[in-house]
């Protein structure tokens, strides 16, 4: 499913997710906008990862999460490092012990279907 990131859609997420994760090993892709501040990105990731953890308490297989950072081209054009926008050490330390695996972070220009980064997914 592609969940809208806006708060007004949050109520429907749990109902949709409950049915789909009970039949297979979950893989989640969370997309964040790297043009946002580091604090905003952190807050959004903590929300979504916590939400997914709460929904996956009865899943037999350890769920995996891949974080995609969109707009990496804009961040690079400003002379910034896209990887510095997401604190993977914090996220892994905060969530790894809960039977939940944050696999990787991939910054990319999501407008380019032939992006070299798309193959990393």
PDB file of C-alpha atoms in Angstrom:
ATOM      1  CA  UNK A   1       0.000   0.000   0.000  1.00  0.00           C
ATOM      2  CA  UNK A   2       1.011   3.591  -0.537  1.00  0.00           C
ATOM      3  CA  UNK A   3      -0.042   5.425   2.610  1.00  0.00           C
ATOM      4  CA  UNK A   4      -0.494   9.139   2.323  1.00  0.00           C
ATOM      5  CA  UNK A   5       1.804  10.889   4.752  1.00  0.00           C
ATOM      6  CA  UNK A   6      -0.745  13.512   5.755  1.00  0.00           C
ATOM      7  CA  UNK A   7      -2.200  13.220   9.276  1.00  0.00           C
ATOM      8  CA  UNK A   8      -5.816  13.194   8.098  1.00  0.00           C
ATOM      9  CA  UNK A   9      -5.218   9.748   6.554  1.00  0.00           C
ATOM     10  CA  UNK A  10      -3.576   8.126   9.610  1.00  0.00           C
ATOM     11  CA  UNK A  11      -6.803   6.547  10.908  1.00  0.00           C
ATOM     12  CA  UNK A  12      -7.150   4.253   7.881  1.00  0.00           C
ATOM     13  CA  UNK A  13      -3.579   2.941   7.930  1.00  0.00           C
ATOM     14  CA  UNK A  14      -3.927   0.398  10.734  1.00  0.00           C
ATOM     15  CA  UNK A  15      -6.984  -1.263   9.190  1.00  0.00           C
ATOM     16  CA  UNK A  16      -5.304  -1.692   5.808  1.00  0.00           C
ATOM     17  CA  UNK A  17      -2.040  -2.912   7.281  1.00  0.00           C
ATOM     18  CA  UNK A  18      -3.552  -5.487   9.652  1.00  0.00           C
ATOM     19  CA  UNK A  19      -4.872  -7.648   6.810  1.00  0.00           C
ATOM     20  CA  UNK A  20      -1.818  -7.510   4.583  1.00  0.00           C
ATOM     21  CA  UNK A  21       0.965  -8.287   7.073  1.00  0.00           C
ATOM     22  CA  UNK A  22      -0.603 -11.415   8.502  1.00  0.00           C
ATOM     23  CA  UNK A  23       0.159 -13.442   5.348  1.00  0.00           C
ATOM     24  CA  UNK A  24       3.737 -12.590   4.448  1.00  0.00           C
ATOM     25  CA  UNK A  25       7.061 -11.319   5.755  1.00  0.00           C
ATOM     26  CA  UNK A  26       6.699  -7.538   5.694  1.00  0.00           C
ATOM     27  CA  UNK A  27       9.031  -5.194   3.868  1.00  0.00           C
ATOM     28  CA  UNK A  28       8.303  -1.510   4.320  1.00  0.00           C
ATOM     29  CA  UNK A  29       9.689   1.436   2.387  1.00  0.00           C
ATOM     30  CA  UNK A  30       9.422   4.786   4.141  1.00  0.00           C
ATOM     31  CA  UNK A  31      10.033   7.827   1.939  1.00  0.00           C
ATOM     32  CA  UNK A  32      11.149  11.098   3.517  1.00  0.00           C
ATOM     33  CA  UNK A  33      11.829  14.441   1.881  1.00  0.00           C
ATOM     34  CA  UNK A  34      15.488  15.318   2.424  1.00  0.00           C
ATOM     35  CA  UNK A  35      14.682  19.010   1.923  1.00  0.00           C
ATOM     36  CA  UNK A  36      12.971  18.956   5.333  1.00  0.00           C
ATOM     37  CA  UNK A  37      14.999  19.758   8.443  1.00  0.00           C
ATOM     38  CA  UNK A  38      16.839  16.934  10.205  1.00  0.00           C
ATOM     39  CA  UNK A  39      14.456  17.284  13.169  1.00  0.00           C
ATOM     40  CA  UNK A  40      11.342  17.017  10.953  1.00  0.00           C
ATOM     41  CA  UNK A  41      12.787  13.975   9.203  1.00  0.00           C
ATOM     42  CA  UNK A  42      13.612  12.356  12.543  1.00  0.00           C
ATOM     43  CA  UNK A  43      10.095  13.011  13.912  1.00  0.00           C
ATOM     44  CA  UNK A  44       8.449  11.537  10.797  1.00  0.00           C
ATOM     45  CA  UNK A  45      10.670   8.466  10.831  1.00  0.00           C
ATOM     46  CA  UNK A  46      10.120   7.855  14.541  1.00  0.00           C
ATOM     47  CA  UNK A  47       6.353   8.115  13.987  1.00  0.00           C
ATOM     48  CA  UNK A  48       6.256   5.700  11.031  1.00  0.00           C
ATOM     49  CA  UNK A  49       8.677   3.181  12.501  1.00  0.00           C
ATOM     50  CA  UNK A  50       6.802   3.167  15.817  1.00  0.00           C
ATOM     51  CA  UNK A  51       3.501   2.790  13.959  1.00  0.00           C
ATOM     52  CA  UNK A  52       4.833  -0.162  11.971  1.00  0.00           C
ATOM     53  CA  UNK A  53       6.317  -1.776  15.079  1.00  0.00           C
ATOM     54  CA  UNK A  54       2.961  -1.580  16.819  1.00  0.00           C
ATOM     55  CA  UNK A  55       1.230  -3.161  13.831  1.00  0.00           C
ATOM     56  CA  UNK A  56       3.766  -5.990  13.509  1.00  0.00           C
ATOM     57  CA  UNK A  57       3.720  -7.363  17.044  1.00  0.00           C
ATOM     58  CA  UNK A  58       2.279 -10.720  15.956  1.00  0.00           C
ATOM     59  CA  UNK A  59       4.333 -11.183  12.789  1.00  0.00           C
ATOM     60  CA  UNK A  60       6.494 -14.319  12.870  1.00  0.00           C
ATOM     61  CA  UNK A  61       9.217 -12.967  10.569  1.00  0.00           C
ATOM     62  CA  UNK A  62      11.245  -9.909  11.517  1.00  0.00           C
ATOM     63  CA  UNK A  63       9.979  -6.983   9.388  1.00  0.00           C
ATOM     64  CA  UNK A  64      12.494  -5.000   7.346  1.00  0.00           C
ATOM     65  CA  UNK A  65      12.395  -1.280   6.654  1.00  0.00           C
ATOM     66  CA  UNK A  66      14.179   0.579   3.887  1.00  0.00           C
ATOM     67  CA  UNK A  67      14.282   4.358   4.205  1.00  0.00           C
ATOM     68  CA  UNK A  68      14.327   6.296   0.940  1.00  0.00           C
ATOM     69  CA  UNK A  69      15.348   9.936   1.008  1.00  0.00           C
ATOM     70  CA  UNK A  70      13.770  11.827  -1.871  1.00  0.00           C
ATOM     71  CA  UNK A  71      15.116  15.070  -3.331  1.00  0.00           C
ATOM     72  CA  UNK A  72      18.750  14.043  -2.887  1.00  0.00           C
ATOM     73  CA  UNK A  73      19.541  15.993  -6.063  1.00  0.00           C
ATOM     74  CA  UNK A  74      18.296  19.217  -4.438  1.00  0.00           C
ATOM     75  CA  UNK A  75      20.269  18.547  -1.254  1.00  0.00           C
ATOM     76  CA  UNK A  76      23.436  17.826  -3.262  1.00  0.00           C
ATOM     77  CA  UNK A  77      22.943  21.005  -5.326  1.00  0.00           C
ATOM     78  CA  UNK A  78      23.066  22.958  -2.035  1.00  0.00           C
ATOM     79  CA  UNK A  79      26.416  21.359  -1.255  1.00  0.00           C
ATOM     80  CA  UNK A  80      24.969  19.191   1.526  1.00  0.00           C
ATOM     81  CA  UNK A  81      25.460  15.469   2.072  1.00  0.00           C
ATOM     82  CA  UNK A  82      22.088  13.666   1.766  1.00  0.00           C
ATOM     83  CA  UNK A  83      23.279  10.886   4.099  1.00  0.00           C
ATOM     84  CA  UNK A  84      23.790  13.413   6.907  1.00  0.00           C
ATOM     85  CA  UNK A  85      20.052  14.204   6.915  1.00  0.00           C
ATOM     86  CA  UNK A  86      19.059  10.823   8.419  1.00  0.00           C
ATOM     87  CA  UNK A  87      20.621   9.562  11.645  1.00  0.00           C
ATOM     88  CA  UNK A  88      20.658   5.813  10.958  1.00  0.00           C
ATOM     89  CA  UNK A  89      22.595   5.035  14.138  1.00  0.00           C
ATOM     90  CA  UNK A  90      19.849   6.597  16.254  1.00  0.00           C
ATOM     91  CA  UNK A  91      17.077   4.798  14.376  1.00  0.00           C
ATOM     92  CA  UNK A  92      18.792   1.419  14.492  1.00  0.00           C
ATOM     93  CA  UNK A  93      19.643   1.723  18.176  1.00  0.00           C
ATOM     94  CA  UNK A  94      16.132   2.839  19.076  1.00  0.00           C
ATOM     95  CA  UNK A  95      14.322   0.129  17.126  1.00  0.00           C
ATOM     96  CA  UNK A  96      16.653  -2.841  16.568  1.00  0.00           C
ATOM     97  CA  UNK A  97      15.954  -4.391  19.952  1.00  0.00           C
ATOM     98  CA  UNK A  98      12.241  -4.618  19.192  1.00  0.00           C
ATOM     99  CA  UNK A  99      12.446  -7.409  16.625  1.00  0.00           C
ATOM    100  CA  UNK A 100      12.387  -4.880  13.805  1.00  0.00           C
ATOM    101  CA  UNK A 101      15.198  -4.406  11.285  1.00  0.00           C
ATOM    102  CA  UNK A 102      15.997  -1.093   9.593  1.00  0.00           C
ATOM    103  CA  UNK A 103      17.876  -2.407   6.578  1.00  0.00           C
ATOM    104  CA  UNK A 104      19.258   0.664   4.855  1.00  0.00           C
ATOM    105  CA  UNK A 105      18.905   4.291   3.854  1.00  0.00           C
ATOM    106  CA  UNK A 106      18.971   5.185   0.165  1.00  0.00           C
ATOM    107  CA  UNK A 107      19.048   8.863  -0.853  1.00  0.00           C
ATOM    108  CA  UNK A 108      17.799   9.325  -4.412  1.00  0.00           C
ATOM    109  CA  UNK A 109      16.174  11.540  -6.978  1.00  0.00           C
ATOM    110  CA  UNK A 110      12.795   9.793  -7.113  1.00  0.00           C
ATOM    111  CA  UNK A 111      11.845  11.567 -10.344  1.00  0.00           C
ATOM    112  CA  UNK A 112      14.387   9.518 -12.293  1.00  0.00           C
ATOM    113  CA  UNK A 113      13.139   5.980 -13.005  1.00  0.00           C
ATOM    114  CA  UNK A 114      16.555   5.079 -14.392  1.00  0.00           C
ATOM    115  CA  UNK A 115      18.413   6.471 -11.385  1.00  0.00           C
ATOM    116  CA  UNK A 116      21.431   4.412 -10.379  1.00  0.00           C
ATOM    117  CA  UNK A 117      20.051   4.458  -6.838  1.00  0.00           C
ATOM    118  CA  UNK A 118      16.772   2.743  -7.820  1.00  0.00           C
ATOM    119  CA  UNK A 119      18.654  -0.544  -8.267  1.00  0.00           C
ATOM    120  CA  UNK A 120      19.632  -0.410  -4.578  1.00  0.00           C
ATOM    121  CA  UNK A 121      16.028  -1.042  -3.631  1.00  0.00           C
TER     122      UNK A 121
END
